[in-house]
Amino acid sequence: MDKGQPGSENNESVPVTAEVLPTASIGLPEREVASLDEKEKRENVLEADIKIKAAAPLASSHALINGNENIILSVPFLSQAPLANWEDARQQDGCEEAGALMAMAWARGEIDTSPKASEKAIIALADWQQEKYGEHRDVYIDDVAVRIFQDYFHYDKVKTQVIIDKNDLISALKEGKLILAPVNGQALHNPNFKAPGPERHLVVIIGYDNKTDEFITNDPGTRRGASYRYSSEILFPAIRAYPSGYHQPLVGVEKKVLLVEK
């Protein structure tokens, strides 16, 4: 991520899991919903369809889109500056490290995502990359797969994929795959970012709302990034791979993401 561009608010975060239920089974009791007008019904359903809670992982890691059901993977959230130490350059540029840690916490379930432990893990991973590869900032998505997942975590159930449209993302989620997406953070228009936002950023796509056409993400660039929603019309155009190395020139638009399997 670009130095100094993510959110600068108090970024203390807690590990969370997310649960999505069929829209027909959530919200107010049936007898109360029946008395509401259609607008109020929709608002109650949307407010209730994601329940964020600090709890153990769900028994099922994902649910398939079917009718009014949504899909979401139970992925712990952590900010790239878990204790709000944004002055540390390793955390200012730590979106790739934070995204990989969230993915590994989901895939293996053995990573401590408490703020203190997360900060140590992000710094350790950045320092390791700097020593071995000579750079830890703005990591190309193929290098995230090879350097971070395969070399550092010794985890091979990852692959990069060029995507054509939003349906490629939805299909991957339906298959239970977690998505790490490099993006132009300025194009996300996230109000929690320090304006104008990071030109090079990475978000973890954990789900999709079939009713609202929104992708559900864990965005490490803000402490408010857990299950943060982006319209598909915002997120898909923003996806853009960037080269490894600090602020290397961007040539063209390469729509490539990293898929992680359990």
Coordinates of C-alpha atoms in Angstrom, one line a residue:
M1 CA 0.0 0.0 0.0
D2 CA 1.1 3.6 -0.6
K3 CA 2.9 5.2 2.3
G4 CA 0.7 7.4 4.5
Q5 CA -2.5 6.9 2.5
P6 CA -4.7 4.5 4.5
G7 CA -7.0 5.5 7.3
S8 CA -5.3 7.3 10.1
E9 CA -8.0 6.8 12.8
N10 CA -7.5 4.8 15.9
N11 CA -7.0 1.4 14.2
E12 CA -7.3 -1.0 17.2
S13 CA -9.2 -4.0 15.8
V14 CA -10.5 -7.3 17.1
P15 CA -10.7 -10.7 15.4
V16 CA -14.2 -11.3 14.0
T17 CA -16.1 -13.9 12.2
A18 CA -19.0 -13.2 9.9
E19 CA -22.2 -15.2 9.5
V20 CA -24.7 -14.9 6.7
L21 CA -28.2 -16.3 7.0
P22 CA -30.8 -16.7 4.3
T23 CA -32.8 -13.4 4.1
A24 CA -36.0 -15.2 4.7
S25 CA -34.8 -16.3 8.2
I26 CA -33.5 -13.1 9.6
G27 CA -34.7 -9.7 10.8
L28 CA -37.8 -9.2 13.0
P29 CA -40.2 -11.9 13.9
E30 CA -42.7 -12.7 11.1
R31 CA -45.7 -11.2 12.9
E32 CA -43.8 -7.9 13.4
V33 CA -42.4 -7.8 9.8
A34 CA -45.9 -8.3 8.5
S35 CA -46.9 -5.0 10.0
L36 CA -44.1 -3.0 8.3
D37 CA -44.2 -1.5 4.9
E38 CA -42.0 -2.9 2.1
K39 CA -39.2 -0.3 2.6
E40 CA -38.9 -1.0 6.3
K41 CA -38.8 -4.7 5.6
R42 CA -35.9 -4.3 3.2
E43 CA -34.0 -2.1 5.6
N44 CA -34.4 -4.6 8.5
V45 CA -33.3 -7.5 6.3
L46 CA -30.2 -5.6 5.1
E47 CA -29.3 -4.6 8.6
A48 CA -29.5 -8.1 9.9
D49 CA -28.0 -10.1 7.0
I50 CA -24.5 -9.9 8.4
K51 CA -23.8 -10.6 12.0
I52 CA -20.3 -9.8 13.1
K53 CA -19.2 -11.3 16.3
A54 CA -16.0 -12.1 18.1
A55 CA -16.4 -15.8 18.3
A56 CA -15.0 -19.2 17.3
P57 CA -15.0 -19.9 13.5
L58 CA -18.3 -21.1 12.1
A59 CA -18.9 -24.8 11.5
S60 CA -19.2 -24.1 7.8
S61 CA -16.7 -21.9 6.1
H62 CA -19.0 -20.7 3.4
A63 CA -22.5 -20.8 2.1
L64 CA -23.5 -20.8 -1.6
I65 CA -25.5 -18.2 -3.3
N66 CA -29.0 -19.6 -3.8
G67 CA -32.0 -17.4 -4.4
N68 CA -31.9 -14.7 -1.7
E69 CA -29.0 -16.3 0.1
N70 CA -25.6 -14.6 0.3
I71 CA -22.2 -16.1 0.3
I72 CA -19.5 -15.2 2.9
L73 CA -16.4 -16.9 4.2
S74 CA -15.7 -16.8 7.9
V75 CA -12.4 -14.8 7.9
P76 CA -10.9 -13.0 10.9
F77 CA -10.2 -9.3 10.3
L78 CA -7.1 -7.4 11.1
S79 CA -6.0 -3.9 10.2
Q80 CA -2.5 -3.4 8.7
A81 CA -1.8 -1.1 11.6
P82 CA -3.6 -3.0 14.4
L83 CA -2.4 -0.7 17.2
A84 CA -2.7 2.5 15.0
N85 CA 1.0 2.9 14.6
W86 CA 0.7 4.4 11.2
E87 CA 4.0 6.2 11.5
D88 CA 5.8 2.8 11.0
A89 CA 6.4 2.5 7.3
R90 CA 6.1 -1.3 7.4
Q91 CA 2.5 -0.9 8.6
Q92 CA 1.7 2.0 6.3
D93 CA 2.6 -0.3 3.4
G94 CA 1.4 -3.5 5.1
C95 CA -1.8 -4.3 3.2
E96 CA -0.3 -7.3 1.5
E97 CA 1.1 -8.7 4.8
A98 CA -2.2 -8.1 6.6
G99 CA -4.2 -9.7 3.7
A100 CA -2.0 -12.8 3.8
L101 CA -2.3 -13.1 7.5
M102 CA -6.1 -12.9 7.4
A103 CA -6.0 -15.6 4.7
M104 CA -3.7 -17.9 6.7
A105 CA -5.8 -17.4 9.8
W106 CA -8.8 -18.5 7.8
A107 CA -7.0 -21.4 6.0
R108 CA -5.1 -22.8 9.0
G109 CA -6.9 -21.3 12.0
E110 CA -3.6 -21.1 13.9
I111 CA -2.7 -17.5 13.7
D112 CA -3.3 -15.1 16.6
T113 CA -5.2 -12.1 15.2
S114 CA -5.2 -10.0 18.4
P115 CA -4.0 -6.5 17.7
K116 CA -0.7 -6.9 19.5
A117 CA 0.1 -10.3 17.9
S118 CA -1.0 -9.0 14.5
E119 CA 1.3 -6.0 14.7
K120 CA 4.3 -8.2 15.5
A121 CA 3.4 -10.6 12.7
I122 CA 3.1 -7.8 10.1
I123 CA 6.4 -6.3 11.1
A124 CA 8.1 -9.7 11.1
L125 CA 6.8 -10.5 7.6
A126 CA 7.8 -7.1 6.2
D127 CA 11.3 -7.4 7.8
W128 CA 11.7 -10.9 6.3
Q129 CA 10.8 -9.7 2.8
Q130 CA 13.1 -6.8 3.1
E131 CA 16.0 -9.0 4.1
K132 CA 15.4 -11.8 1.5
Y133 CA 14.0 -9.9 -1.4
G134 CA 15.3 -6.3 -0.8
E135 CA 11.8 -4.8 -0.7
H136 CA 8.5 -5.2 1.2
R137 CA 6.4 -2.5 -0.3
D138 CA 3.9 -2.8 -3.2
V139 CA 4.2 -6.5 -3.6
Y140 CA 3.0 -7.8 -7.0
I141 CA 0.2 -10.3 -6.6
D142 CA 2.3 -13.2 -8.1
D143 CA 5.0 -12.4 -5.6
V144 CA 2.4 -12.4 -2.8
A145 CA 1.7 -16.0 -3.8
V146 CA 5.3 -17.1 -4.2
R147 CA 7.1 -15.0 -1.5
I148 CA 4.6 -14.7 1.2
F149 CA 2.4 -17.8 1.0
Q150 CA 4.7 -20.4 -0.5
D151 CA 8.1 -19.2 0.8
Y152 CA 7.2 -17.7 4.2
F153 CA 4.2 -19.7 5.2
H154 CA 5.0 -22.8 3.2
Y155 CA 1.4 -22.9 2.0
D156 CA 0.8 -24.0 -1.6
K157 CA -3.0 -23.9 -2.0
V158 CA -2.8 -20.6 -3.8
K159 CA -2.9 -19.5 -7.4
T160 CA -3.2 -16.2 -9.3
Q161 CA -5.9 -15.8 -11.9
V162 CA -6.8 -13.2 -14.5
I163 CA -10.4 -12.2 -14.2
I164 CA -12.7 -11.1 -16.9
D165 CA -15.7 -9.8 -15.0
K166 CA -17.4 -9.9 -11.6
N167 CA -18.8 -13.4 -12.2
D168 CA -15.2 -14.8 -12.0
L169 CA -15.1 -13.4 -8.5
I170 CA -18.5 -14.8 -7.6
S171 CA -17.6 -18.2 -9.0
A172 CA -14.5 -18.4 -6.9
L173 CA -16.4 -17.5 -3.7
K174 CA -19.0 -20.1 -4.5
E175 CA -16.2 -22.7 -4.7
G176 CA -15.1 -21.6 -1.2
K177 CA -12.0 -19.7 -2.3
L178 CA -10.8 -16.6 -0.6
I179 CA -9.8 -13.7 -2.9
L180 CA -6.9 -11.3 -2.4
A181 CA -7.4 -8.5 -4.8
P182 CA -4.9 -5.7 -5.6
V183 CA -6.7 -2.5 -6.3
N184 CA -6.5 1.2 -7.0
G185 CA -7.5 2.3 -3.6
Q186 CA -8.4 5.8 -4.8
A187 CA -11.1 4.3 -7.0
L188 CA -12.8 2.7 -4.0
H189 CA -13.8 6.1 -2.6
N190 CA -13.6 4.7 1.0
P191 CA -14.4 7.6 3.4
N192 CA -12.2 6.0 6.0
F193 CA -9.1 6.5 3.9
K194 CA -6.9 9.5 4.2
A195 CA -7.7 11.4 1.0
P196 CA -7.2 10.7 -1.8
G197 CA -6.6 7.1 -0.7
P198 CA -3.8 4.6 -1.6
E199 CA -3.1 4.2 -5.3
R200 CA -1.8 0.7 -4.6
H201 CA -3.8 -1.3 -2.1
L202 CA -5.0 -4.8 -1.4
V203 CA -8.3 -6.0 0.0
V204 CA -9.5 -9.5 0.9
I205 CA -12.8 -10.4 -0.7
I206 CA -14.7 -12.7 1.6
G207 CA -18.3 -12.7 0.2
Y208 CA -21.0 -11.4 -2.1
D209 CA -24.5 -10.1 -1.4
N210 CA -26.7 -11.4 -4.2
K211 CA -29.5 -9.0 -3.4
T212 CA -27.5 -5.7 -3.3
D213 CA -24.8 -6.7 -5.8
E214 CA -22.1 -5.8 -3.3
F215 CA -18.8 -7.6 -2.6
I216 CA -18.0 -8.0 1.1
T217 CA -14.4 -7.4 2.0
N218 CA -12.0 -7.3 4.8
D219 CA -10.2 -4.1 4.0
P220 CA -7.0 -3.8 6.1
G221 CA -6.6 -0.1 5.3
T222 CA -9.0 1.0 8.1
R223 CA -10.0 -0.3 11.5
R224 CA -13.5 -0.1 10.1
G225 CA -12.7 -2.5 7.3
A226 CA -14.3 -5.7 8.7
S227 CA -16.9 -7.0 6.2
Y228 CA -16.8 -3.6 4.4
R229 CA -19.1 -3.6 1.4
Y230 CA -18.2 -2.3 -2.0
S231 CA -20.6 -2.2 -4.9
S232 CA -19.5 -4.5 -7.8
E233 CA -19.6 -1.3 -10.0
I234 CA -16.9 0.2 -7.7
L235 CA -14.8 -2.8 -6.8
F236 CA -14.4 -4.6 -10.1
P237 CA -13.1 -1.6 -12.1
A238 CA -10.7 -0.8 -9.2
I239 CA -9.0 -4.2 -9.4
R240 CA -5.5 -3.6 -10.9
A241 CA -2.3 -5.5 -10.2
Y242 CA 0.8 -3.4 -9.5
P243 CA 4.5 -4.3 -9.7
S244 CA 6.7 -5.1 -6.8
G245 CA 8.9 -2.3 -5.6
Y246 CA 8.1 1.1 -4.2
H247 CA 5.9 3.1 -6.6
Q248 CA 7.1 1.3 -9.7
P249 CA 5.4 2.6 -12.9
L250 CA 2.0 1.2 -13.7
V251 CA 1.8 -0.1 -17.2
G252 CA -1.7 -1.0 -18.5
V253 CA -4.4 -2.6 -16.3
E254 CA -3.8 -6.2 -15.3
K255 CA -6.9 -7.7 -13.7
K256 CA -5.3 -10.5 -11.7
V257 CA -6.3 -11.7 -8.2
L258 CA -4.9 -14.4 -5.8
L259 CA -7.2 -17.3 -4.9
V260 CA -6.6 -19.2 -1.6
E261 CA -8.1 -22.6 -0.8
K262 CA -8.3 -24.5 2.5

